[in-house]
Tab-separated table of C-alpha atoms in Angstrom:
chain	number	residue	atom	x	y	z
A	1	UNK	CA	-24.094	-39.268	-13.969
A	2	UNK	CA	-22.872	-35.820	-14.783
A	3	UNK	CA	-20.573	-33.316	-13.664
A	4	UNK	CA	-23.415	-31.245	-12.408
A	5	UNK	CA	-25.150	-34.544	-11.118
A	6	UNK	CA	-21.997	-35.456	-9.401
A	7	UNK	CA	-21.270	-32.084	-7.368
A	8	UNK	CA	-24.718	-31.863	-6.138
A	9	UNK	CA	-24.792	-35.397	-4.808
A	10	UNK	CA	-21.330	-34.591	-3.023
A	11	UNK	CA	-22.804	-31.004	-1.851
A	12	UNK	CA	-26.347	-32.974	-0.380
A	13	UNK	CA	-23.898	-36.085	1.219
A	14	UNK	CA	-25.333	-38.578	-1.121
A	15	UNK	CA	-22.339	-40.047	-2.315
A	16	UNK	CA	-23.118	-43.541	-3.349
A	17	UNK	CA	-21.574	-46.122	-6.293
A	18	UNK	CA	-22.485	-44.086	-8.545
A	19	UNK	CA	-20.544	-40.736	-7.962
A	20	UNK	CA	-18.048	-43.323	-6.768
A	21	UNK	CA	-17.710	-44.157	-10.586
A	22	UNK	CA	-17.917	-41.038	-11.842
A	23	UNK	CA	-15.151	-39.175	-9.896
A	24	UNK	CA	-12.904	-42.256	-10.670
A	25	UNK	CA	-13.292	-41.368	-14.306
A	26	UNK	CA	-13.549	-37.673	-14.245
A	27	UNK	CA	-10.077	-36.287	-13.284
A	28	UNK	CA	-12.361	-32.038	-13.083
A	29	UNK	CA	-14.504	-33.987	-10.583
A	30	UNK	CA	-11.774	-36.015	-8.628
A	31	UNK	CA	-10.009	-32.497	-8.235
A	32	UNK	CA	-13.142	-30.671	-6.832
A	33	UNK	CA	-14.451	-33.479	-4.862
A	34	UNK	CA	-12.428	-32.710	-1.346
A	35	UNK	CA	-13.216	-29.138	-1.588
A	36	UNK	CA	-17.058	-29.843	-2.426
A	37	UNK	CA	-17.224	-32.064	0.804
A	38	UNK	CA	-15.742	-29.465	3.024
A	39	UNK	CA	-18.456	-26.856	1.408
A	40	UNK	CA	-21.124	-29.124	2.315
A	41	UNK	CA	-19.325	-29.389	6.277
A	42	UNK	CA	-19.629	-25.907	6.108
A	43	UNK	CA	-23.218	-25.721	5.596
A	44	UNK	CA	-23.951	-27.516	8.624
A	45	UNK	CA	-22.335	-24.479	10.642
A	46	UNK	CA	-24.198	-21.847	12.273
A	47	UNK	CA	-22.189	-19.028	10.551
A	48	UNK	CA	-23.631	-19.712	7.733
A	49	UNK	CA	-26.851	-19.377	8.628
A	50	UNK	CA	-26.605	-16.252	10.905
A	51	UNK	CA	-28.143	-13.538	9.679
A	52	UNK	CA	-28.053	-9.877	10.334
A	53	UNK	CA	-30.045	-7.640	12.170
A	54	UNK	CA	-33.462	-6.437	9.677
A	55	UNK	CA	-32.331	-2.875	10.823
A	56	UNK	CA	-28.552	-3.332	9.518
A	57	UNK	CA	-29.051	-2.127	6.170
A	58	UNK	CA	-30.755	1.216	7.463
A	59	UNK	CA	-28.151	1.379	10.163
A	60	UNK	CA	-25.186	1.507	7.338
A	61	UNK	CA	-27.354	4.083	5.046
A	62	UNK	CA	-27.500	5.997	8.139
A	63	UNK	CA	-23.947	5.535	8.818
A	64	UNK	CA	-22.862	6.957	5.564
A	65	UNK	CA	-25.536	9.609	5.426
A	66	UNK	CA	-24.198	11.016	8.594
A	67	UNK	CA	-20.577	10.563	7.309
A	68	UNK	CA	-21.088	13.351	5.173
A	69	UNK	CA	-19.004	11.658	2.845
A	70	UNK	CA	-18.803	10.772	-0.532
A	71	UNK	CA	-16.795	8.979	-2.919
A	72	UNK	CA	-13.998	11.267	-4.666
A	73	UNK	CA	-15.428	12.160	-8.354
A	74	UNK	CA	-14.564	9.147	-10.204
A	75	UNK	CA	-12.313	8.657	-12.745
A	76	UNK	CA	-13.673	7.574	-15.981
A	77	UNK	CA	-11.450	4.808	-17.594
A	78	UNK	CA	-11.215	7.263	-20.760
A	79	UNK	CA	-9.659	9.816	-18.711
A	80	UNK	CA	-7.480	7.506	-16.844
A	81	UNK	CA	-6.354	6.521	-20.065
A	82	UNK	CA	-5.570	9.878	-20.709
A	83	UNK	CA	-3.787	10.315	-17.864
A	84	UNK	CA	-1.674	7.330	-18.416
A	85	UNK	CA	-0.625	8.433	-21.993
A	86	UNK	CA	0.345	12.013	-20.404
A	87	UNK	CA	1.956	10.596	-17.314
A	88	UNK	CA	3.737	8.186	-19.563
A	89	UNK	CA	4.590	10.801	-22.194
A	90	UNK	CA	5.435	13.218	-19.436
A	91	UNK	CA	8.207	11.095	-17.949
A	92	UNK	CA	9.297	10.391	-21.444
A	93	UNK	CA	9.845	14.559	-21.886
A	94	UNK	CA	11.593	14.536	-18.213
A	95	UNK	CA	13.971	11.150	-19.189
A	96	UNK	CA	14.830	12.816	-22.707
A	97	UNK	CA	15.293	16.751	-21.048
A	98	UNK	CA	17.376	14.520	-17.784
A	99	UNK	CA	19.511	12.704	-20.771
A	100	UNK	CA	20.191	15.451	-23.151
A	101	UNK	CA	21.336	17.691	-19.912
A	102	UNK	CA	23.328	14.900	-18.960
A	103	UNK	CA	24.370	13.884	-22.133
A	104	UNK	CA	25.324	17.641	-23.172
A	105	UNK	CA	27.214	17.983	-19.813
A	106	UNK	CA	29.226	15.353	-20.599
A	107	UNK	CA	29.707	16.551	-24.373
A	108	UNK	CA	33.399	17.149	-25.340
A	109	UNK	CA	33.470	20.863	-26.228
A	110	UNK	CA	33.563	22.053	-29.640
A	111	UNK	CA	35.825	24.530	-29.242
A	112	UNK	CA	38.967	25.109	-26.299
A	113	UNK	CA	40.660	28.861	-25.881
A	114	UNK	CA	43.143	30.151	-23.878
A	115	UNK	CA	41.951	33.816	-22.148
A	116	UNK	CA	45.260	35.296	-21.559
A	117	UNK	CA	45.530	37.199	-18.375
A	118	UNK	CA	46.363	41.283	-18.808
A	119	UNK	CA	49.303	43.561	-16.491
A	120	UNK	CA	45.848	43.265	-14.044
A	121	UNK	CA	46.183	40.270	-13.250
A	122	UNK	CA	49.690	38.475	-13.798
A	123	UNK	CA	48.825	35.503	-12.552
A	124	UNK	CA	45.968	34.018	-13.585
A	125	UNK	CA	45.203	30.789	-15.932
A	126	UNK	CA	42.024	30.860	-17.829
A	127	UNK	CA	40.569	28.619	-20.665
A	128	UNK	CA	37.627	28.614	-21.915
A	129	UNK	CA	35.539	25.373	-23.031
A	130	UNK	CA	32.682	26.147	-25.184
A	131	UNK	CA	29.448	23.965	-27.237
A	132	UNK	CA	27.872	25.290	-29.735
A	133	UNK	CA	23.908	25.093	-29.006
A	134	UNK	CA	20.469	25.546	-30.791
A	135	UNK	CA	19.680	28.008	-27.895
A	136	UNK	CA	23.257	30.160	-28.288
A	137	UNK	CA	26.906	29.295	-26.708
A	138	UNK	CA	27.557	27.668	-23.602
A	139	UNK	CA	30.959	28.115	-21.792
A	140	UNK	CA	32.938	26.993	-19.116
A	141	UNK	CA	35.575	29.111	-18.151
A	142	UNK	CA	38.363	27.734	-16.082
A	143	UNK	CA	40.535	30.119	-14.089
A	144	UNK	CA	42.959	30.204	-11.268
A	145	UNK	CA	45.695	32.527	-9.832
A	146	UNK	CA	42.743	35.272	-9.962
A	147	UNK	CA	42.064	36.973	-6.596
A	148	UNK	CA	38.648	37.290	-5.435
A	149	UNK	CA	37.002	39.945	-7.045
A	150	UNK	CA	37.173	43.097	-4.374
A	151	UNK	CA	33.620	44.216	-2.344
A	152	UNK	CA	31.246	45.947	-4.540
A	153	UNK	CA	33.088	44.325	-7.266
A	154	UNK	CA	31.840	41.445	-9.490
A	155	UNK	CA	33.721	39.963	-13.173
A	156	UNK	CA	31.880	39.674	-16.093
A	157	UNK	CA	32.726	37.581	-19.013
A	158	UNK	CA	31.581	39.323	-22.568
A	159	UNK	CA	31.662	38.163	-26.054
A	160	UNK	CA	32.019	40.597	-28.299
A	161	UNK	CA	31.808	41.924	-32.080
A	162	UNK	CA	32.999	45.389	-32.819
A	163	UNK	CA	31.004	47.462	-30.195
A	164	UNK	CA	28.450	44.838	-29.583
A	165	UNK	CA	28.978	43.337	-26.349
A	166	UNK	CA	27.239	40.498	-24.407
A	167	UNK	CA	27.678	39.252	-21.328
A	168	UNK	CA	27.657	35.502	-20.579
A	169	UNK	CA	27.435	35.600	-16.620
A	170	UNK	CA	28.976	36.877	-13.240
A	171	UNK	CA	31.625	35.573	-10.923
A	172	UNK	CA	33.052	36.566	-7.876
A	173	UNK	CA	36.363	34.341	-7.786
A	174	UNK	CA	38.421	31.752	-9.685
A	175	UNK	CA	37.851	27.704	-10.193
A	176	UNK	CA	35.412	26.744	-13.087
A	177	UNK	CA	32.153	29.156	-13.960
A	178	UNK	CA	29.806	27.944	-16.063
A	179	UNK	CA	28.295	30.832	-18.670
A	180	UNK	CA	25.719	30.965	-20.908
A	181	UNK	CA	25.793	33.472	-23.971
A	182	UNK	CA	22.493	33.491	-26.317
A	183	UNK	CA	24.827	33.978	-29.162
A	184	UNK	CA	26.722	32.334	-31.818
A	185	UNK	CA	30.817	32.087	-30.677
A	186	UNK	CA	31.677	32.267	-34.365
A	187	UNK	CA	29.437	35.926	-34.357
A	188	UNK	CA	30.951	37.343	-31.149
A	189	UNK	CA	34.963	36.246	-31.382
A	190	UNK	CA	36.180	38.587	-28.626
A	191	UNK	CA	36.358	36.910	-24.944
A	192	UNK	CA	37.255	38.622	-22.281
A	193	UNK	CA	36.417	39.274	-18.429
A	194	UNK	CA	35.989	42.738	-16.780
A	195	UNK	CA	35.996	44.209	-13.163
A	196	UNK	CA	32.846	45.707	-12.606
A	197	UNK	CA	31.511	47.613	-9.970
A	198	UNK	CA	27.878	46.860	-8.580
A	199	UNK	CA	26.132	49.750	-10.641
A	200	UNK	CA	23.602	50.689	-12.606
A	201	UNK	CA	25.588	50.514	-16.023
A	202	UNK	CA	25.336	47.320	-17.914
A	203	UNK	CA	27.982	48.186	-20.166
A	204	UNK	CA	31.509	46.322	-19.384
A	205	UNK	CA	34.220	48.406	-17.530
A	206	UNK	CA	37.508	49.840	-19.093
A	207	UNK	CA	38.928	47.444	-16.057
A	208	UNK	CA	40.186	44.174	-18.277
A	209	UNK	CA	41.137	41.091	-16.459
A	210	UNK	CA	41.270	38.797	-19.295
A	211	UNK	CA	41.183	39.145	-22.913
A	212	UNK	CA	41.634	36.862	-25.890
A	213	UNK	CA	41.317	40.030	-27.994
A	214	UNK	CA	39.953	39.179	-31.480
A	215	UNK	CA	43.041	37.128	-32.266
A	216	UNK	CA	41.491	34.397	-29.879
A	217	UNK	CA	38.881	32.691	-32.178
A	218	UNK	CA	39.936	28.946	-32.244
B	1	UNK	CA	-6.423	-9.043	-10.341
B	2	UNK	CA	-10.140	-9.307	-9.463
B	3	UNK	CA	-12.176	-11.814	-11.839
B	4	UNK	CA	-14.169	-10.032	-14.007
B	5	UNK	CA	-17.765	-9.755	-13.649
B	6	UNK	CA	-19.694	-13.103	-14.768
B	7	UNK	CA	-22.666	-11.461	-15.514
B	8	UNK	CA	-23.663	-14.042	-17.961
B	9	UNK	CA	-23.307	-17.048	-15.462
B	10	UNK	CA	-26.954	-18.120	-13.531
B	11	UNK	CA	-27.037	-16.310	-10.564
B	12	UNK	CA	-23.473	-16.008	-9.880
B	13	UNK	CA	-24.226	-12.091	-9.847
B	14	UNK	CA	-28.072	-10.276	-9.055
B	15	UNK	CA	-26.663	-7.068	-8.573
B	16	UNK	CA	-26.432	-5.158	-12.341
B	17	UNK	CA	-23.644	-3.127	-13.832
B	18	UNK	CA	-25.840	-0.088	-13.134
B	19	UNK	CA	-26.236	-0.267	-9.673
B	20	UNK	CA	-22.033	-1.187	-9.551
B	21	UNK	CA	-21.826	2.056	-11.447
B	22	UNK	CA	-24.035	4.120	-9.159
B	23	UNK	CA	-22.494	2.926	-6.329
B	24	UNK	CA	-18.982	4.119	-7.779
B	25	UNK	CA	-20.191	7.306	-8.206
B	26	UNK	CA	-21.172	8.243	-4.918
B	27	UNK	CA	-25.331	7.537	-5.262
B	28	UNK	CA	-26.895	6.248	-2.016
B	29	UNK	CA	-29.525	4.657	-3.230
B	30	UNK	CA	-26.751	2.030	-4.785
B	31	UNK	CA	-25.678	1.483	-0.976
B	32	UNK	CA	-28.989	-0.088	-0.299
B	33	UNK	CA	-28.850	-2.358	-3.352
B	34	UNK	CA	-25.408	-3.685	-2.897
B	35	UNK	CA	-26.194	-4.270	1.035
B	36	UNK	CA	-28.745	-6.697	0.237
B	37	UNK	CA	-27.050	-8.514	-2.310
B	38	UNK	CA	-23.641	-8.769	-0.131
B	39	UNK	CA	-24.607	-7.860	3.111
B	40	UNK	CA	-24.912	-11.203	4.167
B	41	UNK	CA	-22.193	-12.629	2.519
B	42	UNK	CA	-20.133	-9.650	4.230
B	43	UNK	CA	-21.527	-10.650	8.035
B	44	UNK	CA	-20.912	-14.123	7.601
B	45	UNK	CA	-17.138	-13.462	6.829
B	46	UNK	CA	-17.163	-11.094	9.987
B	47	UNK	CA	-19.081	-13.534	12.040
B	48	UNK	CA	-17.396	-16.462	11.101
B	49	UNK	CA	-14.069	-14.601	11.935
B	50	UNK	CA	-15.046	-12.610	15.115
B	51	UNK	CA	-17.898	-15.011	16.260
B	52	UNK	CA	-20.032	-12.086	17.618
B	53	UNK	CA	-23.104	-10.785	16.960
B	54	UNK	CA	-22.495	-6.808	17.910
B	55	UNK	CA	-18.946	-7.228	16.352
B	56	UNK	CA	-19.934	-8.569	13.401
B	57	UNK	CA	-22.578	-6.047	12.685
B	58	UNK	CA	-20.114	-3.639	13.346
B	59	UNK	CA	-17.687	-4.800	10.833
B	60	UNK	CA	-20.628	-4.938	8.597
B	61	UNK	CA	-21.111	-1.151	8.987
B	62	UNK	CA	-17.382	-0.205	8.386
B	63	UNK	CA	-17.011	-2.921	5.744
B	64	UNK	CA	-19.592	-0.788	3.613
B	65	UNK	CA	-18.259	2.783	4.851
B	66	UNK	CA	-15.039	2.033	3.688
B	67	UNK	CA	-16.465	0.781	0.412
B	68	UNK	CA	-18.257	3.238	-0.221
B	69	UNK	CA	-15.374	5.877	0.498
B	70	UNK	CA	-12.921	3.777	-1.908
B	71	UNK	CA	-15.958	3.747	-4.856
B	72	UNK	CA	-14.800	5.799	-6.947
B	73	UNK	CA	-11.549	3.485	-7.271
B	74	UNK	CA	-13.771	0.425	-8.032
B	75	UNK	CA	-14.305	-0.245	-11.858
B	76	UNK	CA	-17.706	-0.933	-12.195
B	77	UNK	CA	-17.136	-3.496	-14.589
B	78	UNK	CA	-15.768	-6.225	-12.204
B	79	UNK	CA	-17.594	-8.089	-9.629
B	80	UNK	CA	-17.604	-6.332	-6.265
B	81	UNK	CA	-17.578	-9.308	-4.686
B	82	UNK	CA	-14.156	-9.989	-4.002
B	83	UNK	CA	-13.403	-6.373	-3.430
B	84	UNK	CA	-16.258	-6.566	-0.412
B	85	UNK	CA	-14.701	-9.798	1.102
B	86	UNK	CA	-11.526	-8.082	0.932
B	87	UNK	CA	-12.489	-5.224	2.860
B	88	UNK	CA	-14.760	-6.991	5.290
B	89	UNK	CA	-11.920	-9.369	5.812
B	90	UNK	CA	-9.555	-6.314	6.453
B	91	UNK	CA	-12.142	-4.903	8.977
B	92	UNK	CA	-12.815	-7.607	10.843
B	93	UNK	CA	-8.673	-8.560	11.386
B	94	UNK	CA	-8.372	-4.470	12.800
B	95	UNK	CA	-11.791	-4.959	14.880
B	96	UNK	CA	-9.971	-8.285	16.239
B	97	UNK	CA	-6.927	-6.354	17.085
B	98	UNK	CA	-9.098	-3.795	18.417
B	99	UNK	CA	-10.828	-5.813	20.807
B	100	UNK	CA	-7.262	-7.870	22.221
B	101	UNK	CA	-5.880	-4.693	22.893
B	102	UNK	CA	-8.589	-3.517	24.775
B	103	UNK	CA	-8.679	-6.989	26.738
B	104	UNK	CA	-7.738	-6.984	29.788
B	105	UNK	CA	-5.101	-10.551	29.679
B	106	UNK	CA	-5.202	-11.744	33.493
B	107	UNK	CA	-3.599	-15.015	33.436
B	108	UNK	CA	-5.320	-16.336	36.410
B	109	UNK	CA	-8.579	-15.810	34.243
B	110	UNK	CA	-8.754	-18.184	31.123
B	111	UNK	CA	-11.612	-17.316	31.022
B	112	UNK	CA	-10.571	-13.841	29.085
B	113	UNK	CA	-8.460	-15.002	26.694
B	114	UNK	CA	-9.227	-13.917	23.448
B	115	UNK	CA	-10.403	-16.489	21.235
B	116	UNK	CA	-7.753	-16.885	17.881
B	117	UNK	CA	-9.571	-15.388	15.076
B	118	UNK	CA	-11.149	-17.810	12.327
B	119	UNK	CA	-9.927	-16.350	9.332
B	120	UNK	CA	-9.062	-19.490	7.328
B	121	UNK	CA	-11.675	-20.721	4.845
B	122	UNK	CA	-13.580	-17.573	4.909
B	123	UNK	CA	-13.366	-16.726	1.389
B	124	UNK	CA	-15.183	-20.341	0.961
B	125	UNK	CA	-17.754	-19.333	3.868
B	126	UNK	CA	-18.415	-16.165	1.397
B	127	UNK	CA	-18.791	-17.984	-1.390
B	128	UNK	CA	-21.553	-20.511	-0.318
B	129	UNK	CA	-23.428	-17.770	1.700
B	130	UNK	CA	-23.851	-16.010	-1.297
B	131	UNK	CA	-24.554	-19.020	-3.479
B	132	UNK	CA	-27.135	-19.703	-0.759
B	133	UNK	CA	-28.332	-16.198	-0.703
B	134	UNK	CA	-29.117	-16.794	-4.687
B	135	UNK	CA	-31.531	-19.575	-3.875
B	136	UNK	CA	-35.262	-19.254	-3.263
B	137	UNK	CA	-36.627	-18.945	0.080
B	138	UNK	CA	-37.677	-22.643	0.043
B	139	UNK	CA	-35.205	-24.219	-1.095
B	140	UNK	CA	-32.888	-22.141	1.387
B	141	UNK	CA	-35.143	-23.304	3.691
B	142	UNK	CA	-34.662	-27.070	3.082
B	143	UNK	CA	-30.872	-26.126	2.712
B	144	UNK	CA	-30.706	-24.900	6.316
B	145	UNK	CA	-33.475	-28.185	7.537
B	146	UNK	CA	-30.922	-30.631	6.184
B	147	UNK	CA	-27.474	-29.273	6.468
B	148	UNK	CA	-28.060	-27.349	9.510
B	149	UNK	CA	-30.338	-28.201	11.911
B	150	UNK	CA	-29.575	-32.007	10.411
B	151	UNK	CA	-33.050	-33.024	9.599
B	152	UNK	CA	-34.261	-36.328	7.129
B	153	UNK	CA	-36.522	-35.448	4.134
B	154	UNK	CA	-39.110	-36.576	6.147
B	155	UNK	CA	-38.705	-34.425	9.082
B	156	UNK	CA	-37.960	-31.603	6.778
B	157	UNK	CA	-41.156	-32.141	4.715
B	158	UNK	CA	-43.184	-32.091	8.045
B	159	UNK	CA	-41.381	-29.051	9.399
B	160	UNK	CA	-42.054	-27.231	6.262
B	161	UNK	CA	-45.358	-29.037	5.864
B	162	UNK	CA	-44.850	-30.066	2.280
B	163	UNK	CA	-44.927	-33.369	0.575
B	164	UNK	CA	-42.058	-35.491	0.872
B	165	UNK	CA	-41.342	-35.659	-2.596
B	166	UNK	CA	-41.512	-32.178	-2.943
B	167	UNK	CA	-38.943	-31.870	-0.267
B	168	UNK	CA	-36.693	-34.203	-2.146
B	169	UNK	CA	-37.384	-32.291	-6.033
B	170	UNK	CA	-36.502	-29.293	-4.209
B	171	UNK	CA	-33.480	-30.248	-2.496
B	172	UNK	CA	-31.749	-32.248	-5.520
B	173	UNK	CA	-32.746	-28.677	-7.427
B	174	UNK	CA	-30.983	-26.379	-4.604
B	175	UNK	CA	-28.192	-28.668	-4.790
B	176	UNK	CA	-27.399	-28.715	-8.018
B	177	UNK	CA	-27.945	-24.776	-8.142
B	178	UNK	CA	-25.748	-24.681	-5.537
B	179	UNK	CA	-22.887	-27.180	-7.147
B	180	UNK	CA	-23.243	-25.142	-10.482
B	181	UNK	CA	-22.262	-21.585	-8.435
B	182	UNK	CA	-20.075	-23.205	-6.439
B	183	UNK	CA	-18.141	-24.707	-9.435
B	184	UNK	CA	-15.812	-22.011	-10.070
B	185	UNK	CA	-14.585	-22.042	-6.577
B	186	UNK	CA	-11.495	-24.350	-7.351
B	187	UNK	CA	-10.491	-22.092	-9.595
B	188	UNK	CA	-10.886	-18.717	-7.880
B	189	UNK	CA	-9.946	-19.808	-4.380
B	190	UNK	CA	-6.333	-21.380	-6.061
């Protein structure tokens, strides 16, 4: 007797000396031989021989006719392998942007100046913090013992060469201000921080706050 | 993980990798050919469980809504049959619910106490319903003479009005269909 031999005696309750013999030398067999005999209990059940209503099928065609649904478009596995590799390599941009933010932020700074304070403002502490980046110069100034800058009144921070001037960013009060300039420190060695009034003119003011004067490069 | 589709294996699965794929792209006609390859299988999970005729059909309808909804999720390479059980099973447990909640639980009545649902060892009752379902109509019909309604050879040979013998070559051939689709089971039921 077989393996095949064997199950279907056990499945049609004709277990005799034979499969007896067999399933104590076949250790498949022995394993399968509990479950087979509760398959063949189940076949005597009425469950298993209940059958559906002839009209179910056309019932459930209806069903989903009427549903006026269909399936979403499917997604071909080519395309969701596509969409994996993009997803994945998408997350891998994010993780890399997330790190090299975080990783920048916590950078030491290339270069640390003092701002010295002018007659305007006697008592105020500034340094400035600066990296060197691909995308220009980024700053943070650090300031205190400035009064808030008066209404209609904003400071800018410039870097400047000769008559050139840029401006790095805004502020309206002391404590640290990050600032952004899209150019090179090393190009622009003046530093300094005006008054200026909410206006149309995008020039800096003849109002100086700070000023490392173009003895300040360090 | 569902097993992959064991196309090659006798019988194990009728319906074809075309009609799988049809059917996960939203084509009706793919509804009809997967009902009466599973449908079966699917009511005998729901009737075993529920042990009602209306509820059964019922879960039979939503089992194959809901599949049909979810299609385009199903890869058309793997065998839908475990994906069906596993939604029929899922629809019969909320119809259960359903129908206790909507019970009205008198304890002077015992008579209204919700039967506990059978859900153990349905996964086995789909499995030989649909080895069944790959038999041919006589030998399914000598199946359900001996297993069911309990019947000798004899008996089942003048039910069926056959020859004995032929009775008996047909039954030892059912059963051994039946043992060789049923083989796996240890295996995928673990």
């Amino acid at each position: 007797m077989n393996c095949d031999e064997f199950r279907a005696a056990v499945l049609a309750g004709d277990e005799d000396g034979a499969t007896g013999a067999h399933v104590d030398s076949c250790a498949a067999c022995r394993s399968q031989a509990t479950r087979l005999r509760e398959m063949r209990d189940a076949l005597g059940t009425s469950m298993l021989w209940e059958e559906p209503s002839p009209e179910l099928g056309d019932q459930i065609e209806a069903l989903i006719a009427s549903s006026g649904e269909s399936p979403k478009p499917r997604v071909t596995p080519m395309r969701r392998w596509w969409v994996g590799v993009v997803s994945v390599a998408a997350v891998i941009v994010i993780v890399s942007l997330v790190g090299s933010a975080l990783a920048m932020r916590h950078r030491a700074p290339d270069w640390e100046v003092a701002l010295p304070a002018t007659d305007l403002a006697p008592n105020a502490v500034a340094t400035v913090s600066g990296w060197n980046e691909d995308a220009g110069t980024r700053m943070m100034l650090a300031v205190s013992g400035l009064d808030p800058a008066p209404r209609g009144y904003i400071y800018e921070f410039w870097l400047s060469q000769g008559s050139t001037h840029v401006s790095a960013g805004t502020f309206h009060s002391g404590g640290h201000v990050e600032l952004w300039a899209g150019v090179r420190r090393g190009d622009f060695p003046r530093m300094w921080v005006t008054l200026e009034p909410l206006d149309e003119d995008a020039g800096p003011s003849t109002v100086t706050m700070l000023d490392t004067g173009y003895t300040g490069f360090g | 993980m569902l097993p992959a589709r064991p196309d090659a294996k006798e019988g194990a699965v009728k319906v074809s990798t075309r009609t799988i794929r049809r059917f996960s792209e939203g084509e009706g006609d793919a509804v009809r050919e997967l009902y009466q390859e599973y449908g079966r299988a699917v009511f005998t999970v729901a009737f075993g469980a529920l042990g009602d005729r209306g509820l059964a059909e019922e879960a039979v309808q939503q089992t194959f809504l809901q599949a049909w909804r979810a299609a385009s999720r199903f890869d058309p390479e793997r065998d839908p049959g475990p994906w069906l059980y596993a939604i029929a099973r899922r629809v019969a447990v909320d119809l259960y619910r359903r129908e206790r909640r909507h019970q009205t639980v008198d304890e002077h009545d015992a008579e209204v106490a919700v039967l506990s649902p059978s859900f153990e060892g349905t996964w086995e009752a789909w499995q030989v319903r649909s080895a069944l379902d790959k038999l041919t109509e006589e030998e399914r019909a000598i199946m359900r003479a001996t297993h069911y309604l309990g019947m000798t050879h004899e008996e089942t040979a003048e039910r069926l009005g056959l020859p004995v013998g032929t009775v008996k070559s047909r039954s030892y051939r059912a059963h051994k269909k039946m043992a060789s689709l049923l083989g796996h089971l240890k295996e995928m039921s673990a």
